[in-house]
Coordinates of C-alpha atoms in Angstrom, one line a residue:
X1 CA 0.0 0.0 0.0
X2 CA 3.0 2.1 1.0
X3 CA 4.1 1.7 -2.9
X4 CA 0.9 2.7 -4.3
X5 CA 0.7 6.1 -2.6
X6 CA 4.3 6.7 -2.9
X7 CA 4.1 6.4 -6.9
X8 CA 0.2 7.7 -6.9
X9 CA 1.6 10.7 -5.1
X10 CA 4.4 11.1 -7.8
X11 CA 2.0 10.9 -10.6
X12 CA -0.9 13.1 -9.4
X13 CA 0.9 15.6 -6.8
X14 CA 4.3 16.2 -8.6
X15 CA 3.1 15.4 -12.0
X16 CA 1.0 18.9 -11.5
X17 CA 3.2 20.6 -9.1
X18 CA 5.9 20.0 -12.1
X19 CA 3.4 21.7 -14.4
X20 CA 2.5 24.5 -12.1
X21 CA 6.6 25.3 -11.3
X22 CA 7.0 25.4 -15.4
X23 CA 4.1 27.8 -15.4
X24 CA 5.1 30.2 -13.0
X25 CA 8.8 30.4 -14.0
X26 CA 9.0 30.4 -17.9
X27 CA 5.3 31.5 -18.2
X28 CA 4.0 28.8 -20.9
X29 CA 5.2 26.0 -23.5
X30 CA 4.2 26.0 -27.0
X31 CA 0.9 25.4 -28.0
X32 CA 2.3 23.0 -30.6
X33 CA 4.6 21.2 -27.7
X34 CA 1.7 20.9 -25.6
X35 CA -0.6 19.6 -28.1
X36 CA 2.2 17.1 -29.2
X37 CA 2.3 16.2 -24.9
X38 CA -1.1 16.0 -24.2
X39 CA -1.9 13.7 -27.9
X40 CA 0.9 11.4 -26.9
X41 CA -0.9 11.1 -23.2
X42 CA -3.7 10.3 -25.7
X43 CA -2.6 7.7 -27.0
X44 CA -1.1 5.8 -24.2
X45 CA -4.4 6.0 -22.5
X46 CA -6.0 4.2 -25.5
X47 CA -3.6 1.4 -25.4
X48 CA -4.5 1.0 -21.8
X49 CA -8.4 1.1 -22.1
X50 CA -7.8 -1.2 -25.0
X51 CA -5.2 -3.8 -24.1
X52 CA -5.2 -4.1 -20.3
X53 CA -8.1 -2.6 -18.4
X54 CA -11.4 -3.7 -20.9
X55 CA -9.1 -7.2 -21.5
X56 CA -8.2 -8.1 -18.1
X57 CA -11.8 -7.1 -17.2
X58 CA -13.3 -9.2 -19.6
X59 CA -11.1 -12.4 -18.7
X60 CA -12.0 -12.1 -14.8
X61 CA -15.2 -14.2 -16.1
X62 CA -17.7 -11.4 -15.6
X63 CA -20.8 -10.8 -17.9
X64 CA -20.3 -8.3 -20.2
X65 CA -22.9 -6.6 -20.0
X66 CA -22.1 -5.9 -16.4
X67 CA -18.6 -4.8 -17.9
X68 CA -19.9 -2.2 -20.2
X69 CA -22.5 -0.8 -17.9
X70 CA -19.5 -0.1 -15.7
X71 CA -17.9 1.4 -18.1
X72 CA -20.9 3.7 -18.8
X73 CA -21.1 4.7 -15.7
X74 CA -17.2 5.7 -15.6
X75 CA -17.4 7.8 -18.4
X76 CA -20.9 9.2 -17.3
X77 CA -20.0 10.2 -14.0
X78 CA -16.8 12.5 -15.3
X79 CA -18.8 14.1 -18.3
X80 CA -21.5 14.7 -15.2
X81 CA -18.6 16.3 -13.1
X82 CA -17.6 18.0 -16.4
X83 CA -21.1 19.4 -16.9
X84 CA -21.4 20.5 -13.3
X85 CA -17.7 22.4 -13.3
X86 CA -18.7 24.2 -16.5
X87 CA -21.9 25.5 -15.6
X88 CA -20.5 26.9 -12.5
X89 CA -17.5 28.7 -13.9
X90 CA -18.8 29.9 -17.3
X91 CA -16.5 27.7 -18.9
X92 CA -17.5 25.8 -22.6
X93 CA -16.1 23.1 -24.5
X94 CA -16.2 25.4 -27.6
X95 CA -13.7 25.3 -30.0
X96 CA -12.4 28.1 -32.4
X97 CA -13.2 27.0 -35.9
X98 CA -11.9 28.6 -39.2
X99 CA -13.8 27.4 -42.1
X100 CA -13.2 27.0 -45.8
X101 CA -9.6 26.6 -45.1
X102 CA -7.7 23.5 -45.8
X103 CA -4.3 24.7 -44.5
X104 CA -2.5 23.4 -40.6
X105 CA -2.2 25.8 -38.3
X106 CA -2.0 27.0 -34.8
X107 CA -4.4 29.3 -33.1
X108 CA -2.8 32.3 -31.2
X109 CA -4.9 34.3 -28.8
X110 CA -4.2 36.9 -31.6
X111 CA -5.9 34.9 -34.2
X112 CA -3.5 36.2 -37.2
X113 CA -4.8 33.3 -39.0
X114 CA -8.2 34.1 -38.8
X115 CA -7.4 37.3 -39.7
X116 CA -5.4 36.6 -42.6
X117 CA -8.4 34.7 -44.2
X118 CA -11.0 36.3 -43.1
X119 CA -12.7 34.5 -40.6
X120 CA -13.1 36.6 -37.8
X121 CA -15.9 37.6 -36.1
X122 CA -17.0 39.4 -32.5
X123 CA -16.1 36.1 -30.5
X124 CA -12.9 35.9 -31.5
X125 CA -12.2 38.8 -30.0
X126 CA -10.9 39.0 -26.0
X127 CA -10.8 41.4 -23.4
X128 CA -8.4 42.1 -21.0
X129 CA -9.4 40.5 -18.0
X130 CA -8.9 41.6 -14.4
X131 CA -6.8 40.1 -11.2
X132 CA -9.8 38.8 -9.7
X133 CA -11.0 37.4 -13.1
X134 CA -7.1 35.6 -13.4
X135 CA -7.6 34.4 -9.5
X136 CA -11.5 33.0 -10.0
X137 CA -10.0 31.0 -13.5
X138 CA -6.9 29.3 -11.8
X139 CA -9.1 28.5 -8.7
X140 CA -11.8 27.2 -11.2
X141 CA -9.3 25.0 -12.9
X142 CA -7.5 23.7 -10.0
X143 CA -11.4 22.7 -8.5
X144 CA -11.9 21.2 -11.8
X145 CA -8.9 19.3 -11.9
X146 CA -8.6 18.2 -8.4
X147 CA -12.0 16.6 -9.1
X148 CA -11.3 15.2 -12.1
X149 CA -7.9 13.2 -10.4
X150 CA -10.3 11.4 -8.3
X151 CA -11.5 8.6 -11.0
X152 CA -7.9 8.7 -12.7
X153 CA -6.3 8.1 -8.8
X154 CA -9.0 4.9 -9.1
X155 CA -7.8 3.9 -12.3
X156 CA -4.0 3.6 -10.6
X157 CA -5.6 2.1 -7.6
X158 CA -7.8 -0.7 -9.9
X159 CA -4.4 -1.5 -11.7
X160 CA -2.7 -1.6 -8.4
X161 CA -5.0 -4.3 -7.4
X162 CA -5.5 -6.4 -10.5
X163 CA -1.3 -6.8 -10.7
X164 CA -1.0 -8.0 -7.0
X165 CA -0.2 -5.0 -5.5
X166 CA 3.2 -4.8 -7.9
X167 CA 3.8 -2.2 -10.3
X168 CA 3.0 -3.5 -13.4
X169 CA 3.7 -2.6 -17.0
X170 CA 0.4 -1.7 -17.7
X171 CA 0.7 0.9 -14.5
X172 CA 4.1 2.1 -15.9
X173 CA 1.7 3.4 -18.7
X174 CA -0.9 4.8 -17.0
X175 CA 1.2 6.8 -14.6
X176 CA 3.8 8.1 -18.0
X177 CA 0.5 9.3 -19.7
X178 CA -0.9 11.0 -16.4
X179 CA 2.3 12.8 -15.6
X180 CA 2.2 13.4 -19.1
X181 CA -1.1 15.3 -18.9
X182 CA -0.5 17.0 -15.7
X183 CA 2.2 19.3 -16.6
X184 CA 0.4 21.3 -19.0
X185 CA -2.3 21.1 -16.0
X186 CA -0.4 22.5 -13.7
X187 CA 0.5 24.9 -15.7
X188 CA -3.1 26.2 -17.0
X189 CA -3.6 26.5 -12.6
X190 CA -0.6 28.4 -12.2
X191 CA -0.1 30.9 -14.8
X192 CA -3.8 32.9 -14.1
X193 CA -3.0 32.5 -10.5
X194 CA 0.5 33.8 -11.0
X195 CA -0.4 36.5 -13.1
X196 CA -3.4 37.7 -10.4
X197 CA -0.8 38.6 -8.2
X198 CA 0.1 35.2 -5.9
X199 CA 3.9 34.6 -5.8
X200 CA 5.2 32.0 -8.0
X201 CA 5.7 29.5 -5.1
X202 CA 2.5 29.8 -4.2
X203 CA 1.2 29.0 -7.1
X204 CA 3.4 26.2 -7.9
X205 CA 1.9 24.5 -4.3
X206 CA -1.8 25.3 -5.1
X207 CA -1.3 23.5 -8.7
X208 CA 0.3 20.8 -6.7
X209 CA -2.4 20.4 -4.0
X210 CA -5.3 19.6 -6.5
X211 CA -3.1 16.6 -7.3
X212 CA -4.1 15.4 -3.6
X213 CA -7.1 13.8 -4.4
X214 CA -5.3 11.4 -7.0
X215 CA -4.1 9.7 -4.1
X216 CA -7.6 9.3 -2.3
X217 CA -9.0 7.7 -5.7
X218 CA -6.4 5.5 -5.9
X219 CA -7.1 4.2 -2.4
X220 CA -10.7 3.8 -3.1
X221 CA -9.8 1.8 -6.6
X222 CA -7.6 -0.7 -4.8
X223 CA -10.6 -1.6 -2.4
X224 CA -13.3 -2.0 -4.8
X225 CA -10.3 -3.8 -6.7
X226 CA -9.8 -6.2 -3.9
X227 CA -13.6 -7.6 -3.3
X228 CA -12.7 -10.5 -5.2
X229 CA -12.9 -11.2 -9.1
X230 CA -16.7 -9.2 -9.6
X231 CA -14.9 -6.5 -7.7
X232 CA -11.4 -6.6 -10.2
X233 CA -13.9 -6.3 -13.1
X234 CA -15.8 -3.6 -11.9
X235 CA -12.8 -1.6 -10.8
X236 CA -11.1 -2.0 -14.2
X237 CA -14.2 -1.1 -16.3
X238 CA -15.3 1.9 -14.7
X239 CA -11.8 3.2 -14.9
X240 CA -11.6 2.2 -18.6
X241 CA -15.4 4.4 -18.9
X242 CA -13.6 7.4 -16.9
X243 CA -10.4 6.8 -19.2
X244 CA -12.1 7.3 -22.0
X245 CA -14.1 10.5 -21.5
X246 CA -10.9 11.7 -20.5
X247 CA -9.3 10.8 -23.7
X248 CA -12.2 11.6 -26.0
X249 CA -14.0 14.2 -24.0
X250 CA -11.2 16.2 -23.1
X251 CA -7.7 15.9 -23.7
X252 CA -7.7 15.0 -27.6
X253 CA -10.2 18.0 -28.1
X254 CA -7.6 20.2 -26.1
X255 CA -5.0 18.9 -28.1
X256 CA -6.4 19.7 -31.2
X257 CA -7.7 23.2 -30.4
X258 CA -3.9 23.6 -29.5
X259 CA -2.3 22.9 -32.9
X260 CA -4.6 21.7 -35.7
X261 CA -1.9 19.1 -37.5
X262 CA -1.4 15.5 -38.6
X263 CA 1.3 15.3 -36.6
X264 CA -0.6 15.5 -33.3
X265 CA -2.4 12.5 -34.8
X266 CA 0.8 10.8 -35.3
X267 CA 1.5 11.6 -31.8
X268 CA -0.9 10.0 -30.6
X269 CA -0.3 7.1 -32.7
X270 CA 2.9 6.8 -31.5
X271 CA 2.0 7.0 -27.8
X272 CA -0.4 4.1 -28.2
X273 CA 2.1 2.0 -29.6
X274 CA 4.4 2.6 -27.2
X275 CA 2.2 1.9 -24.5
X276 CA 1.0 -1.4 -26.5
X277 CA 4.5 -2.5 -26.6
X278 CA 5.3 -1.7 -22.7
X279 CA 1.7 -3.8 -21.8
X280 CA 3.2 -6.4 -24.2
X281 CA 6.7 -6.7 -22.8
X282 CA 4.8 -7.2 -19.2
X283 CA 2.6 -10.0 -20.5
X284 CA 5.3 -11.6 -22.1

């Protein structure tokens, strides 16, 4: 048990606190470097829905119906918490769209691109906001996230469980692709809390913090995980159902809005195979 928080801690707490430190410091990666970061994440979190948590779920002998219900309820339950953290914040899964052009790009706040073919129109266009504005978005986003580690700390916990309570390869994974996803986390907390005024350390430790409840999940996941065989294959579908929103509800979108390119597509191709060859070099 000792193990699991130790590397669940790592993962969720430094994984963000990394992010928030990178934030507060040099300000911000590229948007292209980002999307590239969080794509790759992508993809190894496909390879482990794919072939480890859904597989190992389905071999524990449970009905699979049961299986996929689970996995409803997974991804249900974070687009719910999704739903709720958006309609208190005023925040929107809307994406910037420039039609009738074939070209790649990547959107600036400046939208030159938009400009340079036209497309603009009044909601492309930002205002200024305020220090308390700043402070209300990066406490916003660190609520958001904090809840949001919750299922992924159950996803380590379920893995956790199924392997024996050793740190498997299909753990190695899932930890790589949520550190992976956490920096550029850590640094979407920081930077408006940095730039309302908190000091840099301060905001660095506050991005850290909402990695906290990665650690809680994670205890949770190994209990469910540990009710015997019904329990394993519970555990492992719901996290494969919360996997997956993650993936397909948020941080492919993100990535995309980010830097509009075929090669964040063969990031994330690449970081599935990759995480397909780690799972297979632990089965084998």
């Amino acid at each position: 048990m000792t193990n699991l928080i130790i590397v669940t801690f790592v993962a969720g707490v430094l994984g963000l606190g990394l992010g928030g430190m990178i934030g507060a410091l040099i300000g911000s990666i590229s948007k292209r470097f980002n999307a590239m970061l969080l794509s790759f994440s992508a993809g190894t979190m496909i390879a482990l829905v794919c072939f480890e948590l859904l597989h190992e779920a389905m071999e524990s002998g449970a009905d699979t119906a049961l299986i996929a219900a689970a996995a409803l309820i997974g991804a249900g339950l974070v687009s719910f918490l999704d739903y709720i953290i958006d309609r208190h914040s005023g925040h929107t899964h809307d994406f910037i769209t420039c039609e009738g052009c074939d070209e790649e790009f990547e959107h600036d706040e400046n939208h030159r691109h938009c400009v340079e073919h036209g497309q603009v129109t009044e909601s492309h266009h930002h205002k200024k906001a305020s220090h308390l504005q700043l402070f209300l978005a990066g406490v916003m986003m660190a609520i958001g996230v904090a809840i949001h580690n919750i299922p992924e700390g159950m996803s380590i916990g379920a893995l956790y469980a199924e392997g024996g309570g050793r740190i498997s390869g299909s753990l190695t994974v899932l930890l790589i692709s949520i550190v992976m996803h956490n920096i550029p986390e850590g640094m979407a907390i920081a930077l408006p809390l940095f730039t309302s005024g908190m000091s840099k350390p301060r905001a660095a430790l506050c991005a850290a913090a909402t990695g906290i409840p990665t650690v809680l999940g994670a205890l949770a996941g190994t209990s469910i995980g540990n009710m015997g065989a019904l329990g394993t294959a519970l555990s492992l579908s719901f996290a494969a159902g919360t996997l997956l929103y993650v993936v397909f509800g948020e941080v492919l979108p993100q990535s995309i809005n980010l830097y509009c390119s075929r090669k964040t597509a063969f990031s994330a191709i690449t970081g599935l195979i990759i995480g397909m060859l780690i799972i297979g070099m632990h089965v084998h």
